[in-house]
Amino acid sequence: MDKLPLGVLISGRGSNLQSLIDACNDTSFPAEIACVISDVPGAAGLDRAGDAGIPANVIDHGEFSSRDDFEAAVNGVLDSAGVELVCLAGFMRLLSDGFVSRRHDRLINIHPSLLPAFKGLHVHERVIEAGVRFSGCTVHFVRAATDEGPIIVQAAVAVHAADDPDTLAARVLAEEHRIYPLAVRLIAEGRVKVLNEVVEISGCRSPDDTLINPQAD
Ligand code: GRF
């Protein structure tokens, strides 16, 4: 079976990259990481790639005179590695419309909220301030507008009364590490279609349960 070649773009810690590395270590997983690119020199995720024997590249935005030149360098590395699906994994730089449209439905992102709620930064602080009872994470196809695009997989977690942004972030992150490999697997297995900007997935079922938070005694 041919494996789907992935390119993973990071800027920092790289725990979602690690979840993809771990998934790809299973020989039955239908994708493999062809290259990792960080726009931040010294990002911790680069060591994770190195430890896994995956080619890791630093493409430092500061060394380019324009975003176009920076993105051309990123595309050059992705193309020469034969990448077919690009996974943004904590990549903190905004990408141009041109970059995004060149990889239409071949560029995905993970965001730590139940999109379309709580786009942008400082998600967990805003979730707690808003008093919502559930939060979660989303893997979606990337479109020109930040944190928008057809939703592939979501996981929901309860927000606890005692949560602070760090405890909530940790609970959400654990689910991120489950759903990013799941989304990649579904795409690699050819089970994901985008129709009128809505994702249809074949051969899956949705959970039966309704969740209520809080639970009264
Ligand atoms: C994650 O919370 C992800 O959802 C967001 O940035 C964070 C990256 O974490 N886009 P890591 O670098 O993968 O550990």
PDB file of C-alpha atoms and ligand atoms in Angstrom:
ATOM      1  CA  MET A   1       0.000   0.000   0.000  1.00  0.00           C
ATOM      2  CA  ASP A   2       1.338   3.471  -0.904  1.00  0.00           C
ATOM      3  CA  LYS A   3       1.458   5.742   2.083  1.00  0.00           C
ATOM      4  CA  LEU A   4       0.292   9.345   1.878  1.00  0.00           C
ATOM      5  CA  PRO A   5       3.372  11.590   2.212  1.00  0.00           C
ATOM      6  CA  LEU A   6       2.850  14.284   4.841  1.00  0.00           C
ATOM      7  CA  GLY A   7       4.613  17.576   5.446  1.00  0.00           C
ATOM      8  CA  VAL A   8       4.233  18.914   8.982  1.00  0.00           C
ATOM      9  CA  LEU A   9       4.685  22.634   9.667  1.00  0.00           C
ATOM     10  CA  ILE A  10       5.488  23.656  13.236  1.00  0.00           C
ATOM     11  CA  SER A  11       6.611  26.675  15.234  1.00  0.00           C
ATOM     12  CA  GLY A  12       7.101  25.299  18.733  1.00  0.00           C
ATOM     13  CA  ARG A  13       6.733  22.398  21.116  1.00  0.00           C
ATOM     14  CA  GLY A  14       5.530  19.922  18.514  1.00  0.00           C
ATOM     15  CA  SER A  15       3.339  17.656  20.630  1.00  0.00           C
ATOM     16  CA  ASN A  16       0.868  17.275  17.755  1.00  0.00           C
ATOM     17  CA  LEU A  17       3.789  16.484  15.465  1.00  0.00           C
ATOM     18  CA  GLN A  18       4.710  13.796  17.998  1.00  0.00           C
ATOM     19  CA  SER A  19       1.203  12.322  17.835  1.00  0.00           C
ATOM     20  CA  LEU A  20       1.587  12.053  14.061  1.00  0.00           C
ATOM     21  CA  ILE A  21       5.079  10.545  14.390  1.00  0.00           C
ATOM     22  CA  ASP A  22       3.703   7.970  16.835  1.00  0.00           C
ATOM     23  CA  ALA A  23       0.775   7.138  14.547  1.00  0.00           C
ATOM     24  CA  CYS A  24       3.090   6.747  11.549  1.00  0.00           C
ATOM     25  CA  ASN A  25       5.250   4.336  13.536  1.00  0.00           C
ATOM     26  CA  ASP A  26       2.405   1.848  13.292  1.00  0.00           C
ATOM     27  CA  THR A  27       3.113  -0.008  10.066  1.00  0.00           C
ATOM     28  CA  SER A  28      -0.605  -0.207   9.265  1.00  0.00           C
ATOM     29  CA  PHE A  29      -1.010   3.608   9.360  1.00  0.00           C
ATOM     30  CA  PRO A  30      -1.660   4.828   5.795  1.00  0.00           C
ATOM     31  CA  ALA A  31       0.543   7.941   5.902  1.00  0.00           C
ATOM     32  CA  GLU A  32       4.193   8.786   6.544  1.00  0.00           C
ATOM     33  CA  ILE A  33       5.946  12.035   7.381  1.00  0.00           C
ATOM     34  CA  ALA A  34       8.167  13.076   4.482  1.00  0.00           C
ATOM     35  CA  CYS A  35       9.418  16.297   6.054  1.00  0.00           C
ATOM     36  CA  VAL A  36       9.008  18.692   8.949  1.00  0.00           C
ATOM     37  CA  ILE A  37       9.443  22.446   8.559  1.00  0.00           C
ATOM     38  CA  SER A  38       9.749  24.942  11.396  1.00  0.00           C
ATOM     39  CA  ASP A  39       9.656  28.682  10.843  1.00  0.00           C
ATOM     40  CA  VAL A  40      11.285  29.097  14.272  1.00  0.00           C
ATOM     41  CA  PRO A  41      14.944  28.120  14.734  1.00  0.00           C
ATOM     42  CA  GLY A  42      15.384  25.932  17.799  1.00  0.00           C
ATOM     43  CA  ALA A  43      11.719  24.914  18.050  1.00  0.00           C
ATOM     44  CA  ALA A  44      11.437  21.882  20.338  1.00  0.00           C
ATOM     45  CA  GLY A  45       9.515  20.000  17.669  1.00  0.00           C
ATOM     46  CA  LEU A  46      12.653  19.918  15.501  1.00  0.00           C
ATOM     47  CA  ASP A  47      14.261  17.571  18.030  1.00  0.00           C
ATOM     48  CA  ARG A  48      11.219  15.299  17.891  1.00  0.00           C
ATOM     49  CA  ALA A  49      11.624  15.073  14.105  1.00  0.00           C
ATOM     50  CA  GLY A  50      15.356  14.479  14.450  1.00  0.00           C
ATOM     51  CA  ASP A  51      14.819  11.741  17.044  1.00  0.00           C
ATOM     52  CA  ALA A  52      12.403  10.034  14.646  1.00  0.00           C
ATOM     53  CA  GLY A  53      14.858  10.268  11.746  1.00  0.00           C
ATOM     54  CA  ILE A  54      12.599  12.609   9.776  1.00  0.00           C
ATOM     55  CA  PRO A  55      14.190  15.373   7.672  1.00  0.00           C
ATOM     56  CA  ALA A  56      13.716  18.596   9.639  1.00  0.00           C
ATOM     57  CA  ASN A  57      14.131  22.006   8.033  1.00  0.00           C
ATOM     58  CA  VAL A  58      14.254  25.484   9.503  1.00  0.00           C
ATOM     59  CA  ILE A  59      12.881  28.140   7.189  1.00  0.00           C
ATOM     60  CA  ASP A  60      13.251  31.323   9.187  1.00  0.00           C
ATOM     61  CA  HIS A  61      10.853  34.020   8.009  1.00  0.00           C
ATOM     62  CA  GLY A  62      13.281  36.699   9.162  1.00  0.00           C
ATOM     63  CA  GLU A  63      15.766  35.647   6.501  1.00  0.00           C
ATOM     64  CA  PHE A  64      13.383  36.444   3.638  1.00  0.00           C
ATOM     65  CA  SER A  65      12.523  39.859   2.280  1.00  0.00           C
ATOM     66  CA  SER A  66       8.844  39.016   1.674  1.00  0.00           C
ATOM     67  CA  ARG A  67       6.173  36.504   2.604  1.00  0.00           C
ATOM     68  CA  ASP A  68       6.086  35.347  -1.018  1.00  0.00           C
ATOM     69  CA  ASP A  69       9.781  34.445  -0.873  1.00  0.00           C
ATOM     70  CA  PHE A  70       9.324  32.686   2.466  1.00  0.00           C
ATOM     71  CA  GLU A  71       6.376  30.672   1.153  1.00  0.00           C
ATOM     72  CA  ALA A  72       8.228  29.835  -2.062  1.00  0.00           C
ATOM     73  CA  ALA A  73      10.983  28.327   0.088  1.00  0.00           C
ATOM     74  CA  VAL A  74       8.419  26.333   2.096  1.00  0.00           C
ATOM     75  CA  ASN A  75       6.769  25.092  -1.090  1.00  0.00           C
ATOM     76  CA  GLY A  76      10.158  24.170  -2.508  1.00  0.00           C
ATOM     77  CA  VAL A  77      10.928  21.892   0.441  1.00  0.00           C
ATOM     78  CA  LEU A  78       7.419  20.382   0.470  1.00  0.00           C
ATOM     79  CA  ASP A  79       7.447  19.749  -3.274  1.00  0.00           C
ATOM     80  CA  SER A  80      10.900  18.220  -3.354  1.00  0.00           C
ATOM     81  CA  ALA A  81       9.916  15.887  -0.503  1.00  0.00           C
ATOM     82  CA  GLY A  82       6.879  14.799  -2.544  1.00  0.00           C
ATOM     83  CA  VAL A  83       4.407  15.988   0.087  1.00  0.00           C
ATOM     84  CA  GLU A  84       0.729  15.462  -0.777  1.00  0.00           C
ATOM     85  CA  LEU A  85      -0.912  16.570   2.465  1.00  0.00           C
ATOM     86  CA  VAL A  86       0.354  19.451   4.603  1.00  0.00           C
ATOM     87  CA  CYS A  87      -0.477  19.379   8.321  1.00  0.00           C
ATOM     88  CA  LEU A  88      -0.214  22.618  10.275  1.00  0.00           C
ATOM     89  CA  ALA A  89       0.665  21.623  13.837  1.00  0.00           C
ATOM     90  CA  GLY A  90       1.071  24.720  15.964  1.00  0.00           C
ATOM     91  CA  PHE A  91       2.396  26.685  12.982  1.00  0.00           C
ATOM     92  CA  MET A  92       2.017  30.287  14.096  1.00  0.00           C
ATOM     93  CA  ARG A  93       2.513  32.162  10.845  1.00  0.00           C
ATOM     94  CA  LEU A  94      -0.411  33.276   8.682  1.00  0.00           C
ATOM     95  CA  LEU A  95      -0.291  31.832   5.174  1.00  0.00           C
ATOM     96  CA  SER A  96      -1.184  33.791   2.043  1.00  0.00           C
ATOM     97  CA  ASP A  97      -4.279  33.100  -0.053  1.00  0.00           C
ATOM     98  CA  GLY A  98      -1.948  31.877  -2.795  1.00  0.00           C
ATOM     99  CA  PHE A  99      -0.277  29.300  -0.567  1.00  0.00           C
ATOM    100  CA  VAL A 100      -3.637  28.095   0.735  1.00  0.00           C
ATOM    101  CA  SER A 101      -5.357  27.854  -2.644  1.00  0.00           C
ATOM    102  CA  ARG A 102      -2.406  25.997  -4.190  1.00  0.00           C
ATOM    103  CA  ARG A 103      -3.067  23.213  -1.670  1.00  0.00           C
ATOM    104  CA  HIS A 104      -6.859  23.318  -1.678  1.00  0.00           C
ATOM    105  CA  ASP A 105      -8.158  20.372   0.378  1.00  0.00           C
ATOM    106  CA  ARG A 106      -4.561  19.190   0.814  1.00  0.00           C
ATOM    107  CA  LEU A 107      -3.783  21.483   3.761  1.00  0.00           C
ATOM    108  CA  ILE A 108      -5.196  20.847   7.235  1.00  0.00           C
ATOM    109  CA  ASN A 109      -4.927  22.500  10.636  1.00  0.00           C
ATOM    110  CA  ILE A 110      -5.668  21.639  14.240  1.00  0.00           C
ATOM    111  CA  HIS A 111      -7.240  24.259  16.484  1.00  0.00           C
ATOM    112  CA  PRO A 112      -7.917  23.937  20.227  1.00  0.00           C
ATOM    113  CA  SER A 113     -11.623  24.849  20.209  1.00  0.00           C
ATOM    114  CA  LEU A 114     -14.879  23.606  18.813  1.00  0.00           C
ATOM    115  CA  LEU A 115     -14.814  25.719  15.649  1.00  0.00           C
ATOM    116  CA  PRO A 116     -16.431  27.928  14.491  1.00  0.00           C
ATOM    117  CA  ALA A 117     -16.427  29.090  18.133  1.00  0.00           C
ATOM    118  CA  PHE A 118     -13.270  30.639  19.593  1.00  0.00           C
ATOM    119  CA  LYS A 119     -11.128  31.197  16.529  1.00  0.00           C
ATOM    120  CA  GLY A 120      -7.767  32.858  17.076  1.00  0.00           C
ATOM    121  CA  LEU A 121      -5.407  32.996  20.032  1.00  0.00           C
ATOM    122  CA  HIS A 122      -5.827  32.650  23.831  1.00  0.00           C
ATOM    123  CA  VAL A 123      -8.658  30.209  23.271  1.00  0.00           C
ATOM    124  CA  HIS A 124      -8.798  28.581  26.708  1.00  0.00           C
ATOM    125  CA  GLU A 125      -8.873  31.897  28.578  1.00  0.00           C
ATOM    126  CA  ARG A 126     -11.767  33.055  26.406  1.00  0.00           C
ATOM    127  CA  VAL A 127     -13.611  29.737  26.768  1.00  0.00           C
ATOM    128  CA  ILE A 128     -13.474  30.008  30.577  1.00  0.00           C
ATOM    129  CA  GLU A 129     -14.475  33.681  30.522  1.00  0.00           C
ATOM    130  CA  ALA A 130     -17.452  32.848  28.327  1.00  0.00           C
ATOM    131  CA  GLY A 131     -18.643  30.182  30.781  1.00  0.00           C
ATOM    132  CA  VAL A 132     -19.329  27.566  28.119  1.00  0.00           C
ATOM    133  CA  ARG A 133     -19.726  24.037  29.484  1.00  0.00           C
ATOM    134  CA  PHE A 134     -17.913  22.217  26.692  1.00  0.00           C
ATOM    135  CA  SER A 135     -14.820  22.954  24.686  1.00  0.00           C
ATOM    136  CA  GLY A 136     -12.686  20.761  22.491  1.00  0.00           C
ATOM    137  CA  CYS A 137     -10.605  20.706  19.366  1.00  0.00           C
ATOM    138  CA  THR A 138     -11.080  20.643  15.611  1.00  0.00           C
ATOM    139  CA  VAL A 139      -9.174  19.374  12.589  1.00  0.00           C
ATOM    140  CA  HIS A 140     -10.247  21.234   9.458  1.00  0.00           C
ATOM    141  CA  PHE A 141      -9.214  21.965   5.905  1.00  0.00           C
ATOM    142  CA  VAL A 142      -7.547  25.354   5.671  1.00  0.00           C
ATOM    143  CA  ARG A 143      -9.138  28.249   3.828  1.00  0.00           C
ATOM    144  CA  ALA A 144      -7.911  31.802   3.342  1.00  0.00           C
ATOM    145  CA  ALA A 145      -9.563  33.117   6.527  1.00  0.00           C
ATOM    146  CA  THR A 146      -7.833  32.082   9.754  1.00  0.00           C
ATOM    147  CA  ASP A 147      -9.333  29.050  11.531  1.00  0.00           C
ATOM    148  CA  GLU A 148     -12.013  28.638   8.875  1.00  0.00           C
ATOM    149  CA  GLY A 149     -12.637  25.721   6.577  1.00  0.00           C
ATOM    150  CA  PRO A 150     -14.536  22.455   6.316  1.00  0.00           C
ATOM    151  CA  ILE A 151     -14.466  20.496   9.576  1.00  0.00           C
ATOM    152  CA  ILE A 152     -13.087  16.954   9.431  1.00  0.00           C
ATOM    153  CA  VAL A 153     -13.035  15.726  13.064  1.00  0.00           C
ATOM    154  CA  GLN A 154     -13.877  17.281  16.421  1.00  0.00           C
ATOM    155  CA  ALA A 155     -13.520  16.081  20.014  1.00  0.00           C
ATOM    156  CA  ALA A 156     -15.477  17.646  22.863  1.00  0.00           C
ATOM    157  CA  VAL A 157     -14.342  17.891  26.477  1.00  0.00           C
ATOM    158  CA  ALA A 158     -16.240  19.136  29.521  1.00  0.00           C
ATOM    159  CA  VAL A 159     -15.143  22.423  31.056  1.00  0.00           C
ATOM    160  CA  HIS A 160     -14.912  21.946  34.833  1.00  0.00           C
ATOM    161  CA  ALA A 161     -15.843  24.656  37.326  1.00  0.00           C
ATOM    162  CA  ALA A 162     -12.335  24.491  38.790  1.00  0.00           C
ATOM    163  CA  ASP A 163     -10.551  24.740  35.421  1.00  0.00           C
ATOM    164  CA  ASP A 164      -7.969  27.376  34.684  1.00  0.00           C
ATOM    165  CA  PRO A 165      -6.629  27.857  31.158  1.00  0.00           C
ATOM    166  CA  ASP A 166      -3.764  25.436  31.791  1.00  0.00           C
ATOM    167  CA  THR A 167      -5.886  22.551  33.087  1.00  0.00           C
ATOM    168  CA  LEU A 168      -8.370  23.024  30.264  1.00  0.00           C
ATOM    169  CA  ALA A 169      -5.574  23.244  27.680  1.00  0.00           C
ATOM    170  CA  ALA A 170      -4.124  19.948  28.947  1.00  0.00           C
ATOM    171  CA  ARG A 171      -7.491  18.185  28.683  1.00  0.00           C
ATOM    172  CA  VAL A 172      -8.038  19.518  25.166  1.00  0.00           C
ATOM    173  CA  LEU A 173      -4.471  18.714  24.086  1.00  0.00           C
ATOM    174  CA  ALA A 174      -4.896  15.054  25.021  1.00  0.00           C
ATOM    175  CA  GLU A 175      -7.811  14.927  22.563  1.00  0.00           C
ATOM    176  CA  GLU A 176      -5.861  16.826  19.896  1.00  0.00           C
ATOM    177  CA  HIS A 177      -3.364  14.002  19.999  1.00  0.00           C
ATOM    178  CA  ARG A 178      -6.162  11.530  19.227  1.00  0.00           C
ATOM    179  CA  ILE A 179      -8.025  13.417  16.507  1.00  0.00           C
ATOM    180  CA  TYR A 180      -5.107  14.662  14.376  1.00  0.00           C
ATOM    181  CA  PRO A 181      -3.933  11.135  13.521  1.00  0.00           C
ATOM    182  CA  LEU A 182      -7.571  10.094  13.032  1.00  0.00           C
ATOM    183  CA  ALA A 183      -8.203  12.901  10.531  1.00  0.00           C
ATOM    184  CA  VAL A 184      -5.003  12.072   8.636  1.00  0.00           C
ATOM    185  CA  ARG A 185      -5.957   8.413   8.532  1.00  0.00           C
ATOM    186  CA  LEU A 186      -9.433   9.149   7.154  1.00  0.00           C
ATOM    187  CA  ILE A 187      -7.975  11.382   4.445  1.00  0.00           C
ATOM    188  CA  ALA A 188      -5.248   8.873   3.567  1.00  0.00           C
ATOM    189  CA  GLU A 189      -7.851   6.123   3.293  1.00  0.00           C
ATOM    190  CA  GLY A 190      -9.770   8.236   0.758  1.00  0.00           C
ATOM    191  CA  ARG A 191     -12.817   8.466   3.010  1.00  0.00           C
ATOM    192  CA  VAL A 192     -13.041  12.274   3.173  1.00  0.00           C
ATOM    193  CA  LYS A 193     -14.886  14.338   0.553  1.00  0.00           C
ATOM    194  CA  VAL A 194     -15.652  18.056   0.602  1.00  0.00           C
ATOM    195  CA  LEU A 195     -19.031  18.882  -0.921  1.00  0.00           C
ATOM    196  CA  ASN A 196     -20.212  22.490  -0.861  1.00  0.00           C
ATOM    197  CA  GLU A 197     -17.663  23.219   1.839  1.00  0.00           C
ATOM    198  CA  VAL A 198     -18.983  20.470   4.112  1.00  0.00           C
ATOM    199  CA  VAL A 199     -16.988  17.303   4.791  1.00  0.00           C
ATOM    200  CA  GLU A 200     -18.587  13.912   4.201  1.00  0.00           C
ATOM    201  CA  ILE A 201     -16.835  10.872   5.651  1.00  0.00           C
ATOM    202  CA  SER A 202     -17.656   7.387   4.553  1.00  0.00           C
ATOM    203  CA  GLY A 203     -17.761   4.328   6.780  1.00  0.00           C
ATOM    204  CA  CYS A 204     -17.938   6.124  10.137  1.00  0.00           C
ATOM    205  CA  ARG A 205     -20.666   6.398  12.744  1.00  0.00           C
ATOM    206  CA  SER A 206     -21.322   9.192  15.227  1.00  0.00           C
ATOM    207  CA  PRO A 207     -21.499   8.544  18.981  1.00  0.00           C
ATOM    208  CA  ASP A 208     -24.923   7.912  20.516  1.00  0.00           C
ATOM    209  CA  ASP A 209     -24.431   9.821  23.716  1.00  0.00           C
ATOM    210  CA  THR A 210     -25.736  13.213  24.667  1.00  0.00           C
ATOM    211  CA  LEU A 211     -23.507  14.939  27.201  1.00  0.00           C
ATOM    212  CA  ILE A 212     -24.882  17.302  29.835  1.00  0.00           C
ATOM    213  CA  ASN A 213     -22.627  19.487  31.962  1.00  0.00           C
ATOM    214  CA  PRO A 214     -23.034  19.970  34.898  1.00  0.00           C
ATOM    215  CA  GLN A 215     -24.522  16.764  36.259  1.00  0.00           C
ATOM    216  CA  ALA A 216     -26.912  17.463  39.151  1.00  0.00           C
ATOM    217  CA  ASP A 217     -26.940  14.988  42.080  1.00  0.00           C
TER     218      ASP A 217
HETATM  219  C1  GRF B   1      -2.066  23.189  19.791  1.00  0.00           C
HETATM  220  O1  GRF B   1      -2.917  23.492  20.863  1.00  0.00           O
HETATM  221  C2  GRF B   1      -2.773  23.370  18.476  1.00  0.00           C
HETATM  222  O2  GRF B   1      -4.141  23.095  18.537  1.00  0.00           O
HETATM  223  C3  GRF B   1      -2.563  24.836  18.197  1.00  0.00           C
HETATM  224  O3  GRF B   1      -1.263  25.111  18.652  1.00  0.00           O
HETATM  225  C4  GRF B   1      -0.911  24.173  19.671  1.00  0.00           C
HETATM  226  C5  GRF B   1       0.351  23.525  19.224  1.00  0.00           C
HETATM  227  O4  GRF B   1       0.883  22.640  20.186  1.00  0.00           O
HETATM  228  N1  GRF B   1      -2.780  25.145  16.812  1.00  0.00           N
HETATM  229  P1  GRF B   1       2.062  21.664  19.787  1.00  0.00           P
HETATM  230  O5  GRF B   1       3.192  22.511  19.249  1.00  0.00           O
HETATM  231  O6  GRF B   1       1.546  20.705  18.764  1.00  0.00           O
HETATM  232  O7  GRF B   1       2.426  20.968  21.075  1.00  0.00           O
END
